[in-house]
Short mmCIF file of C-alpha atoms and ligand atoms in Angstrom, two decimals:
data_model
loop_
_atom_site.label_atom_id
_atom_site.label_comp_id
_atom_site.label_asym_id
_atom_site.label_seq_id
_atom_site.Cartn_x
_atom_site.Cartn_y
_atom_site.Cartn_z
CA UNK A 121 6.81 19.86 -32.70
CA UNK A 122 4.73 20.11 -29.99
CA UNK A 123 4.04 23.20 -28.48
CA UNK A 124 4.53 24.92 -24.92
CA UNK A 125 2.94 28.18 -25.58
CA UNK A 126 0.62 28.26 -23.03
CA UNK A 127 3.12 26.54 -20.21
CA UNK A 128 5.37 29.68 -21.51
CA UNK A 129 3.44 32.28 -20.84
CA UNK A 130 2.02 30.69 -17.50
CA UNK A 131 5.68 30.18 -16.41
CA UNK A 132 6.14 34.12 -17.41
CA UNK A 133 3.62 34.91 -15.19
CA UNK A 134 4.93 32.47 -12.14
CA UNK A 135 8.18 33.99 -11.79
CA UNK A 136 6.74 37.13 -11.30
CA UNK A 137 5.10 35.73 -8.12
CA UNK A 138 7.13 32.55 -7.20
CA UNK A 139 10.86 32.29 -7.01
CA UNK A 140 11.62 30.37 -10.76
CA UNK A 141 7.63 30.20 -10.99
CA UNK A 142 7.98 26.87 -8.71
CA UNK A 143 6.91 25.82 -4.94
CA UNK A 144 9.78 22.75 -5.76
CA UNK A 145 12.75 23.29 -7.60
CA UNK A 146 12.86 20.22 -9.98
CA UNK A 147 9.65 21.71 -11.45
CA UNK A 148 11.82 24.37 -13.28
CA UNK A 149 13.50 21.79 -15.46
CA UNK A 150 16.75 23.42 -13.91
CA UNK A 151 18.16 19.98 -14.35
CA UNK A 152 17.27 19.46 -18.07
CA UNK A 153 17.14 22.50 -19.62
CA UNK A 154 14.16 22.97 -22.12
CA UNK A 155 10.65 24.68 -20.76
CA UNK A 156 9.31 23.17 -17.96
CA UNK A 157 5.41 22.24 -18.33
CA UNK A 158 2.32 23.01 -16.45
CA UNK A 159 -0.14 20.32 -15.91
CA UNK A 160 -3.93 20.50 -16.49
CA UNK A 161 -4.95 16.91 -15.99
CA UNK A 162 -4.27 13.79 -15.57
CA UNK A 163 -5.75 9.96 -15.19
CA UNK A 164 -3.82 6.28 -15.38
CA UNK A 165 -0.89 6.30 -16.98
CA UNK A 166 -1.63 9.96 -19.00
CA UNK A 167 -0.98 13.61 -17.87
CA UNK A 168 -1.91 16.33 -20.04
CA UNK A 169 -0.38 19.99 -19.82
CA UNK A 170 -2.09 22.86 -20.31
CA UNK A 171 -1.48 22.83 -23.99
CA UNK A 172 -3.40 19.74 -24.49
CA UNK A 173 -0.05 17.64 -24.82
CA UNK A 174 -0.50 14.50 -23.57
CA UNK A 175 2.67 12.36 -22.28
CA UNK A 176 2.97 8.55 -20.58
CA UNK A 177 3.90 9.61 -16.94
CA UNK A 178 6.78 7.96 -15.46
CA UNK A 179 7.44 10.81 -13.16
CA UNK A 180 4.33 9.71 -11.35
CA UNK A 181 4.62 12.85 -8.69
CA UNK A 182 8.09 11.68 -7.68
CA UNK A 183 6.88 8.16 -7.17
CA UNK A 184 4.21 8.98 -4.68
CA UNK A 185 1.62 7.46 -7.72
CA UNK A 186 1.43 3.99 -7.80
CA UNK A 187 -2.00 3.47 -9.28
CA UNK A 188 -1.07 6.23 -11.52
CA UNK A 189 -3.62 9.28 -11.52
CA UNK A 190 -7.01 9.48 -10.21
CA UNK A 191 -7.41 6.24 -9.62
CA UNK A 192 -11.23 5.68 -9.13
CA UNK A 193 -11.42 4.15 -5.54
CA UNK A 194 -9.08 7.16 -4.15
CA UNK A 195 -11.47 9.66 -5.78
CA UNK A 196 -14.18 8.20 -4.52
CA UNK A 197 -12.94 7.99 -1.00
CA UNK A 198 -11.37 11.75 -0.58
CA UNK A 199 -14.69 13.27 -2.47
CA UNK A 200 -16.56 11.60 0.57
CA UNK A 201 -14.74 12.78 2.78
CA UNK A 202 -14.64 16.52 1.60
CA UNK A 203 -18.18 16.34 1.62
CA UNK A 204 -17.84 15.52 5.45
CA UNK A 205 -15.14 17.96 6.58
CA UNK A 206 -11.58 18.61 5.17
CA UNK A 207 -9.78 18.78 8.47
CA UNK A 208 -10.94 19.10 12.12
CA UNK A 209 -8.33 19.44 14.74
CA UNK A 210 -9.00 16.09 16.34
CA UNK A 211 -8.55 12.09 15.97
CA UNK A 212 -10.48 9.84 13.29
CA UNK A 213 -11.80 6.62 12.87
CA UNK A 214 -10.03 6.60 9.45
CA UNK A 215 -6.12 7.86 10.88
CA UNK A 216 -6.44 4.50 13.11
CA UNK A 217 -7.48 2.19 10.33
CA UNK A 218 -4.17 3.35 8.29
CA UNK A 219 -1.84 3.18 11.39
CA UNK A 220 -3.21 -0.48 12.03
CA UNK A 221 -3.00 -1.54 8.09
CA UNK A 222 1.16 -0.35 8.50
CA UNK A 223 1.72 -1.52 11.60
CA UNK A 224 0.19 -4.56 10.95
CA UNK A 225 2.25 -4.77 7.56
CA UNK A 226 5.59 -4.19 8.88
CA UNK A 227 6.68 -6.87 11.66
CA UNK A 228 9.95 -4.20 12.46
CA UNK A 229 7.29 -1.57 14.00
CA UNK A 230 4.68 -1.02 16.47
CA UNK A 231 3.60 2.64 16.75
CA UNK A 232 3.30 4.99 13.91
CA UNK A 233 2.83 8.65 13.84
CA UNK A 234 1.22 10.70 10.60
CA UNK A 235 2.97 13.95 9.65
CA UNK A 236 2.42 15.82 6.18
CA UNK A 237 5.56 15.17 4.44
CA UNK A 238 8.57 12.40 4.13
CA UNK A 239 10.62 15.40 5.19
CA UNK A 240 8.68 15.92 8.81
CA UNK A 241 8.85 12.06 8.36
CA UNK A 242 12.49 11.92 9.13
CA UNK A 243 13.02 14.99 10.70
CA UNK A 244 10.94 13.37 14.02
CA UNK A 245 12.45 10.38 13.92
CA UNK A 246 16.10 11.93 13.61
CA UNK A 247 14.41 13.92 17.02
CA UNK A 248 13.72 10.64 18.56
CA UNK A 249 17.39 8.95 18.25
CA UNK A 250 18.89 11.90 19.00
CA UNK A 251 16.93 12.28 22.48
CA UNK A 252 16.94 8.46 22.96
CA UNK A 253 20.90 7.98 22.67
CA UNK A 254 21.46 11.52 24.22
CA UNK A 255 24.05 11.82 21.36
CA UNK A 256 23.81 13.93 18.38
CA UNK A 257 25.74 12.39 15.08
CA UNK A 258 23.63 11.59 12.23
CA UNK A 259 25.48 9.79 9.95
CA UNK A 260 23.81 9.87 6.09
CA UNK A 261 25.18 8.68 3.11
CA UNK A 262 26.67 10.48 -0.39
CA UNK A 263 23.65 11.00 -2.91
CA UNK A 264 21.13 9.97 -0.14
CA UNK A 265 17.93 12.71 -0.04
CA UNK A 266 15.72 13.17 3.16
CA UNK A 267 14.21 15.60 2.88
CA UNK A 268 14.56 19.64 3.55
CA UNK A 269 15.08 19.53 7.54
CA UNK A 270 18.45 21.11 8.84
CA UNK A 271 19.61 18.38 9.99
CA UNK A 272 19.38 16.45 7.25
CA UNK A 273 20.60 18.70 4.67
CA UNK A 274 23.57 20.10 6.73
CA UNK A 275 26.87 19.44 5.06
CA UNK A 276 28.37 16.70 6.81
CA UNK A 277 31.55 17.60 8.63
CA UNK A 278 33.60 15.32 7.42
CA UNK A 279 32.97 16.29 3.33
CA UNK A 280 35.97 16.13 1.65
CA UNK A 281 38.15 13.92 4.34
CA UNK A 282 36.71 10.71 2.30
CA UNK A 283 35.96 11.81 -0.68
CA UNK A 284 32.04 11.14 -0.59
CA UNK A 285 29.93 13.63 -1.88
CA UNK A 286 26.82 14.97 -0.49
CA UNK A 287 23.79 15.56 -2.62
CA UNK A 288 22.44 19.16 -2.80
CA UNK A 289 24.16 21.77 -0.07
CA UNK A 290 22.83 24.87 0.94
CA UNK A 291 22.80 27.96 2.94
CA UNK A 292 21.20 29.05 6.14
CA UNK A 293 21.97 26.39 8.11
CA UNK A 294 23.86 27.10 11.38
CA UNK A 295 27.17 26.38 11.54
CA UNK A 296 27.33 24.19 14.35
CA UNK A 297 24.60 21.57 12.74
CA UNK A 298 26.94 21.20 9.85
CA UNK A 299 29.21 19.29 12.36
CA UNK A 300 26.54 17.07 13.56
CA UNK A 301 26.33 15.15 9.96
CA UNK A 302 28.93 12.42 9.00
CA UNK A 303 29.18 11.23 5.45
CA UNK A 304 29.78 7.89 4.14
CA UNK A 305 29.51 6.88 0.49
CA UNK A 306 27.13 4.32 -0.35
CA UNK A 307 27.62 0.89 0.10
CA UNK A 308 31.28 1.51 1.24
CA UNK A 309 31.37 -1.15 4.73
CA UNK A 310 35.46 -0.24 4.84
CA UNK A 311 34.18 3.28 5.19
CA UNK A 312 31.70 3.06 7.47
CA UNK A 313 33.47 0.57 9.77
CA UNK A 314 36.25 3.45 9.83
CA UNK A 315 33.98 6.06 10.53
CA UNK A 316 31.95 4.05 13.82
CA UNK A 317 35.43 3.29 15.04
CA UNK A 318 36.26 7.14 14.98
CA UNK A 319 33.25 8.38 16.00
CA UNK A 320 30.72 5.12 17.40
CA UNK A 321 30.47 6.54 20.92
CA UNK A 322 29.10 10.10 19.39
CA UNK A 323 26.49 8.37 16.65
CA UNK A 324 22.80 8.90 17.59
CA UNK A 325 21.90 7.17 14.18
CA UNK A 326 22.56 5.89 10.75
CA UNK A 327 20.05 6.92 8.44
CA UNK A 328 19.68 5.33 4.81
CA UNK A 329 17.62 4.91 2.10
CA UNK A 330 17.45 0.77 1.35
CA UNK A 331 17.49 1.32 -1.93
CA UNK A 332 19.01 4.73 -3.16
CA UNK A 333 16.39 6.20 -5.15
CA UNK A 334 17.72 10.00 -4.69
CA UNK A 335 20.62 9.48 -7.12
CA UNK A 336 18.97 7.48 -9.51
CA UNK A 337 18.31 3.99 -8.66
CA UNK A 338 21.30 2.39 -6.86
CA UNK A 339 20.95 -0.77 -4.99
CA UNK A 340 22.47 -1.77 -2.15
CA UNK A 341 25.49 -4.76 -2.02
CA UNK A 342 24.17 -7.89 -0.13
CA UNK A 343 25.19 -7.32 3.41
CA UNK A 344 25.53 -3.71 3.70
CA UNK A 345 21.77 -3.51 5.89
CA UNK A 346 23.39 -6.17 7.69
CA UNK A 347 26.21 -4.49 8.44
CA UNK A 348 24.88 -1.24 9.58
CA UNK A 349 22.69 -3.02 11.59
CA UNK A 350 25.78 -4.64 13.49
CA UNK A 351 27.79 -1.33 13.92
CA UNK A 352 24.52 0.04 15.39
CA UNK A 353 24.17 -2.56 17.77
CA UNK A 354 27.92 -2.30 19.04
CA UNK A 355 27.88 0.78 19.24
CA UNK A 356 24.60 2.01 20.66
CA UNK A 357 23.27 4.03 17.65
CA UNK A 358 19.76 3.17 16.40
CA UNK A 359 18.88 2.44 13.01
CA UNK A 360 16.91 4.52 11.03
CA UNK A 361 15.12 2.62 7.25
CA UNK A 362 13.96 5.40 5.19
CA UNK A 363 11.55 4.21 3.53
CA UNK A 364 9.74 7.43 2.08
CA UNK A 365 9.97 5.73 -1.55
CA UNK A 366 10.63 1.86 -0.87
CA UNK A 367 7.41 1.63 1.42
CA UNK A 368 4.75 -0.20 0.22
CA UNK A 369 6.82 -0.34 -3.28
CA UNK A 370 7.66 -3.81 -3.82
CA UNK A 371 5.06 -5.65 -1.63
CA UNK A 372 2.38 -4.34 1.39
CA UNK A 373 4.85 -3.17 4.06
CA UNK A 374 8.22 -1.70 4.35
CA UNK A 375 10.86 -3.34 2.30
CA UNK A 376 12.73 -4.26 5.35
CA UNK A 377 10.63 -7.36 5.42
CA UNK A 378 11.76 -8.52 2.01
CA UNK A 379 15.61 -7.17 2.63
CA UNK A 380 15.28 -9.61 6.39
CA UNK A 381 16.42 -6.38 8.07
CA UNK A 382 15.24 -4.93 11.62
CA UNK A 383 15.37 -1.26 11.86
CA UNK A 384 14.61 0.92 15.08
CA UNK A 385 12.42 3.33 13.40
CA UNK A 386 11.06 3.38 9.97
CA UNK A 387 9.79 6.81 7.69
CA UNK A 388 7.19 6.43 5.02
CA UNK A 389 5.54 8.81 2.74
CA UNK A 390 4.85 9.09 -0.80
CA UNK A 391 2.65 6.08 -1.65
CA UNK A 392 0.98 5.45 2.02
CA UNK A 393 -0.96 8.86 1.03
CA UNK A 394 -2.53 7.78 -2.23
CA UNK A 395 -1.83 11.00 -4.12
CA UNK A 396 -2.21 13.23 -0.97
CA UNK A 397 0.78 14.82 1.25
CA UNK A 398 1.95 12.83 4.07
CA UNK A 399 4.78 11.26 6.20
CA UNK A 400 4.67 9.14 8.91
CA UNK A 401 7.72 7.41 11.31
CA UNK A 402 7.27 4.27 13.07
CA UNK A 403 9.01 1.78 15.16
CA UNK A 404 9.13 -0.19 18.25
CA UNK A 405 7.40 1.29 21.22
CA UNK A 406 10.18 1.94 22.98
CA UNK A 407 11.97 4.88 20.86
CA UNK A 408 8.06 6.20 19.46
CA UNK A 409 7.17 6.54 23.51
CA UNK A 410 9.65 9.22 23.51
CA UNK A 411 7.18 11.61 21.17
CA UNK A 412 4.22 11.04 23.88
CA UNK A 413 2.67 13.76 26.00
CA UNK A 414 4.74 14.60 29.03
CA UNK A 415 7.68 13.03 27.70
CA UNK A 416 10.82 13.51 25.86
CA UNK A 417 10.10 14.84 22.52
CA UNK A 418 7.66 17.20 20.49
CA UNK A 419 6.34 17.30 17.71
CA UNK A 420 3.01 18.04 16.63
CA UNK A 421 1.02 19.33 13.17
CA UNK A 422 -2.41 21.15 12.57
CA UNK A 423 -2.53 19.19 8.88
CA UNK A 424 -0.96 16.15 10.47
CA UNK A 425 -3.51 13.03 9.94
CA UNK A 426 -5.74 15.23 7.99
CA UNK A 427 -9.05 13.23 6.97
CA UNK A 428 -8.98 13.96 3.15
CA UNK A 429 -5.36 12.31 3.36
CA UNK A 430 -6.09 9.32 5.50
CA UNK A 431 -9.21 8.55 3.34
CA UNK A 432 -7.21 8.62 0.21
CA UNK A 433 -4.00 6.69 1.57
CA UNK A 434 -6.98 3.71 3.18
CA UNK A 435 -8.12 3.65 -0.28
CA UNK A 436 -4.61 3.19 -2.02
CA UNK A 437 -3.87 1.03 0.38
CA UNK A 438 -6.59 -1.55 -0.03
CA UNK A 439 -6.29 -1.59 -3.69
CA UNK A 440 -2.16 -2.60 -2.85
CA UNK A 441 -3.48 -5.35 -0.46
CA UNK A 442 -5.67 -7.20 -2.91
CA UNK A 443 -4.08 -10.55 -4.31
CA UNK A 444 -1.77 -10.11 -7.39
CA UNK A 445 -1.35 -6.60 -6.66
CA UNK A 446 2.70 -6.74 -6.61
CA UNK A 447 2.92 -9.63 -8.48
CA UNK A 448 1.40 -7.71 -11.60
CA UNK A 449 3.87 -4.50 -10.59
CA UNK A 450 6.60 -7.36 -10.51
CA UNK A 451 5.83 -8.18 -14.21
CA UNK A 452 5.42 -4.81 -15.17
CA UNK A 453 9.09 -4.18 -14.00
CA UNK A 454 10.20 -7.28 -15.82
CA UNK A 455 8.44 -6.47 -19.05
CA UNK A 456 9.82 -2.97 -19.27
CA UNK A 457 13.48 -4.11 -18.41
CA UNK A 458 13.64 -6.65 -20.68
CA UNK A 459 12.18 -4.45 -23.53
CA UNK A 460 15.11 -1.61 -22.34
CA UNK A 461 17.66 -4.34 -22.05
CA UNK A 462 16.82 -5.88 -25.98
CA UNK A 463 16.67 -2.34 -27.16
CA UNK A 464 19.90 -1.63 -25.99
CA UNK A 465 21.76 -4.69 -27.48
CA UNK A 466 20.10 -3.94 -30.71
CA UNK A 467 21.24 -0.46 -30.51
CA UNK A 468 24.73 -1.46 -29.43
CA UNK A 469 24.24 1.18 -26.35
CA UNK A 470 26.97 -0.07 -23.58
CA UNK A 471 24.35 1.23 -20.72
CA UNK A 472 23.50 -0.37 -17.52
CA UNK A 473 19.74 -1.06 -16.68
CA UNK A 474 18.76 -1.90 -12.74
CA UNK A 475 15.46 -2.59 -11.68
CA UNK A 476 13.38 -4.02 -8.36
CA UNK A 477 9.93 -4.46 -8.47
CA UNK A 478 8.29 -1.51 -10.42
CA UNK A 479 11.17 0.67 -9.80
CA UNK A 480 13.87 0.92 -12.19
CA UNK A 481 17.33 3.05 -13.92
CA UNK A 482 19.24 3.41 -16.79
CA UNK A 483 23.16 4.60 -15.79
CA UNK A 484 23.78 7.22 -17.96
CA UNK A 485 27.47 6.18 -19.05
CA UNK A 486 29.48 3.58 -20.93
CA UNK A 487 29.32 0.33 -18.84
CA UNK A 488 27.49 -2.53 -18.21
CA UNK A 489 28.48 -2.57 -14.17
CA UNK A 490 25.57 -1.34 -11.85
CA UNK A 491 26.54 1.94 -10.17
CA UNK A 492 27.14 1.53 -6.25
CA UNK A 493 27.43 4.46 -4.81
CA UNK A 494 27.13 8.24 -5.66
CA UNK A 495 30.92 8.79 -6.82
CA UNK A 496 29.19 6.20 -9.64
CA UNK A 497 26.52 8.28 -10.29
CA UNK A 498 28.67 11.13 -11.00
CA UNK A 499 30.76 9.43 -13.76
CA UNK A 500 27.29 9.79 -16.27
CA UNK A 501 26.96 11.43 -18.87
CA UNK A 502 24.26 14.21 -17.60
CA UNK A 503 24.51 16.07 -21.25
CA UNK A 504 22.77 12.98 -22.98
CA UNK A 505 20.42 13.18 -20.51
CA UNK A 506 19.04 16.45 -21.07
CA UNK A 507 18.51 15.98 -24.59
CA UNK A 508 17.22 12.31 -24.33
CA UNK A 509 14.69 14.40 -21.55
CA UNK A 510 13.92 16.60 -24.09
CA UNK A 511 13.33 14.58 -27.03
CA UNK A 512 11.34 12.02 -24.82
CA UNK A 513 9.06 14.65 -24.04
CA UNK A 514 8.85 15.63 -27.41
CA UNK A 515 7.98 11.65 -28.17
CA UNK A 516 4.87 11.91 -25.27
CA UNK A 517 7.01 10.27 -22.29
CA UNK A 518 7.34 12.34 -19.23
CA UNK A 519 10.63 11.02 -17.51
CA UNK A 520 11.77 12.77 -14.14
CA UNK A 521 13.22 15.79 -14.82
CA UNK A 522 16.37 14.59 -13.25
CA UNK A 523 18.80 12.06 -14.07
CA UNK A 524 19.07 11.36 -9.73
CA UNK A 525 15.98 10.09 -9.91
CA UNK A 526 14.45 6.63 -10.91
CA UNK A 527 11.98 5.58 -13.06
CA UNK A 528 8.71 5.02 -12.08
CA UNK A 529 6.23 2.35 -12.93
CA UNK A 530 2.28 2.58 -12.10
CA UNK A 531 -0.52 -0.22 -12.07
CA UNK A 532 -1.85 2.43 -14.60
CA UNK A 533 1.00 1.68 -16.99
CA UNK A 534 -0.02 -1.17 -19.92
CA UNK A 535 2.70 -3.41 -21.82
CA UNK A 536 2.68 -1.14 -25.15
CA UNK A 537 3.08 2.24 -22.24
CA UNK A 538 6.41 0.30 -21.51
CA UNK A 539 7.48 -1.67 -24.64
CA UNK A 540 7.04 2.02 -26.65
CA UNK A 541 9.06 3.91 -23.69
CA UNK A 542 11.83 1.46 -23.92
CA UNK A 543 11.69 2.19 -27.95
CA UNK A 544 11.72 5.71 -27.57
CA UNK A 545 14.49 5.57 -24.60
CA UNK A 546 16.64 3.87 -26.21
CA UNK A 547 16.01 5.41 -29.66
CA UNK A 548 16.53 8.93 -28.07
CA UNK A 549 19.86 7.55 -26.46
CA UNK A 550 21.23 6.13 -29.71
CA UNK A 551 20.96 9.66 -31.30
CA UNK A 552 22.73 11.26 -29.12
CA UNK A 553 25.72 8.93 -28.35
CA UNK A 554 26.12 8.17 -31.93
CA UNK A 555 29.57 9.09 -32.93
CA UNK A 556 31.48 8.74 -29.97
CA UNK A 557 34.13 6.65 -29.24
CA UNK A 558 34.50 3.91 -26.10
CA UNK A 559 37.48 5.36 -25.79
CA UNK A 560 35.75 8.70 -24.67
CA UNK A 561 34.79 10.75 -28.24
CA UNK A 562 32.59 13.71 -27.79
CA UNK A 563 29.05 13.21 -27.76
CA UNK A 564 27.00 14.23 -30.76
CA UNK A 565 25.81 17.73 -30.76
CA UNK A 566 21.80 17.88 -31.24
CA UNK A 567 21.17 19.94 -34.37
C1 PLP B 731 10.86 12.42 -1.09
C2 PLP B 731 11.74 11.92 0.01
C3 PLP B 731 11.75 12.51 1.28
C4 PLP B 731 11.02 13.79 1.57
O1 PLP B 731 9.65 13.66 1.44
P1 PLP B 731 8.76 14.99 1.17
O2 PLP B 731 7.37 14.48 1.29
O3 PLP B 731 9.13 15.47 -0.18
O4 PLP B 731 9.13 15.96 2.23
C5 PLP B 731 12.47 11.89 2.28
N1 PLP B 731 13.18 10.78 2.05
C6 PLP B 731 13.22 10.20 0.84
C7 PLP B 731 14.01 8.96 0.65
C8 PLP B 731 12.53 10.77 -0.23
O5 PLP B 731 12.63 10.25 -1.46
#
């Protein structure tokens, strides 16, 4: 067994000072039981805790890694830059070579803005629509995530009239937002046709993640972009891609190239910072004008821009642009789902695996049907998830401590990194589910 001694104590001595000893909550390992770990290190594909553990990362900081850890040319570039100032209150050479890189990479925009998080990300551009349509419904979708801002976490209005679900509620939020929010369940077009005929006059924008990565990785039907994109169109509302995760995931740019889809504005964060925090919207002049001086909307940051980021999100981002970049992240992807997908068969485990590019999930319940939409997700077995957490971690993979989020491949990861993950996944899986019936037997209990 390994041992957790010293993240125990450590954690002992973070809840006195932090609320659950975390500045996140999914660092708790609320959602899979067990003691949550404290890193010390990490580099590539490793990540070592501060009991000298070591574990294959496939959390990879919530997906904001993909060169996996302390990957040489970021270090390089943010220890220069310390060495020349950490932040300074004014513009840099090295904030306009990342906005032209993006911009340049993505046909759908032409402005971009740097913030310091996906959540200020979408926050802004939420802002924006709202003061460009002078209308204020956002409508979001069940099991999408973006981030912490009131208006994106208020619980939409019409919860329960549709059955859709909303992912994570909370308190504190003022009334009055929590009618500003529709809901629509994921790839549901009946739905959301009904719900722009009801209310398509009153819609500032549709926001939604192009692939759902917030409820574990849930892709979307052919033609639902296209859809949205329509009902926007008729009815006035613009058209918000957020592309926090799916930015610069699958190829250099925002995934709306690849999916043919033309959003208003865009949100990125995560990868675009190389390791560092950041957000940034973008879109076509026209809606981004709004945020200049004098004019319709604020929105401003001390940190936002800040040199030590923009030096290590240049340097991520040139390593992405080099030739055979994706197409090796592409095979990666590939390798590990055919290595899940064999294991399975062999293992006679009835679970789905779906994957894009480097990003991929394993639906946690007895079917071989991709999930859709949230009201999917919620059908999975999140018992066998905890212990297959546990025992992975035991077995020296680090999975998200969540079973709402995906898994995520790095550059850093090698072929025996995936073909032993897939071994122990499915191993872990097998133990667990054992004994139970298709026609709904308990699970195993762990001994
Ligand atoms: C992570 C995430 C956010 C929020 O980004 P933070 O940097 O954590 O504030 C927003 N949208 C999506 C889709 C995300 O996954």
């Amino acid at each position: 067994m390994k041992s957790h001694t010293k993240s125990t104590d450590l954690f002992r001595r973070g809840r006195a000072v932090l609320p659950d000893g975390v500045s996140s909550p999914m660092r708790s390992f609320s959602q899979v039981g067990g003691t949550p770990i404290c890193a010390a290190s990490a580099k590539g594909a490793t990540i070592t805790d501060v009991d000298g553990n070591v574990y294959i990362d496939f959390l990879n900081a919530f997906g904001a890694l993909i060169l996996g850890h302390a990957r040489e040319e970021v270090v390089e570039a943010v220890a220069r830059q310390a060495s020349m100032g950490m932040v300074y209150g004014l513009s840099t050479a090295l904030e306009y070579e990342l906005a032209e890189k993006i911009v340049a990479s993505t046909p759908s925009i032409e402005k971009i803005r740097f913030v310091c998080s996906g959540t200020e990300a979408v926050m802004t551009a939420a802002r924006i629509a709202r003061s460009h349509t002078g209308r204020s419904l956002l409508l979001k979708f069940g099991g999408a995530y973006h981030g912490h801002s009131d208006a994106l976490l208020a619980s939409p209005s019409n919860l329960g009239a549709n059955g859709a679900r909303t992912k994570g509620s909370t308190q504190g939020i003022a009334e009055s937002l929590n009618r500003e929010v529709l809901l629509c369940e994921y790839n549901d077009e009946e739905q959301l046709a009904a719900l722009f005929s009801a209310h398509g006059d009153r819609i500032a924008a549709v926001l939604v993640e192009p692939f759902a990565t917030n409820m574990g990785f849930v892709k979307p039907q052919p033609g639902f972009h296209r859809l949205i994109r329509e009902l926007c169109d008729r009815h006035g509302a613009l058209f918000i891609f957020d592309e926090v995760v799916t930015g610069f995931r699958f190829h250099f740019g925002g995934v709306c190239n690849s999916l043919g889809i033309d959003p208003d504005l865009v949100t990125f964060g995560k990868i675009i910072g190389g390791g560092a925090p950041i957000g940034a919207y973008a879109g076509k002049t026209q809606f981004m004008q709004h945020v200049a001086v004098g004019k319709k909307v604020f929105q401003s940051g001390t940190f936002a821009a800040n040199p030590l980021t923009m030096a290590a999100g240049n340097a991520a981002l040139d390593v992405l642009s080099r030739p055979g970049f994706y197409g090796e992240l592409e095979e990666k992807g590939a390798w590990l789902e055919a290595a899940i997908t064999s294991q399975f068969a062999a293992r006679r485990i009835p679970y789905h695996v779906s994957r894009h590019g480097a990003l991929a999930g394993v639906a946690f319940r007895d079917s071989r049907e991709p999930m859709k939409s949230y009201r999917d997700v919620k059908t999975q077995d999140y018992e066998v998830f905890k212990k297959v957490h546990a025992r992975m971690l035991e077995r020296g993979f680090l999975m998200p401590p969540s079973l709402e989020e995906p898994i995520f491949i790095s550059a850093a990861h090698s072929r025996d990194d995936l073909t032993s993950f897939a071994d122990a996944l499915a191993e872990s899986i097998q133990l667990f589910t054992t004994g139970r019936t298709a026609l709904g037997g308990r699970p195993a209990t762990l001994s």
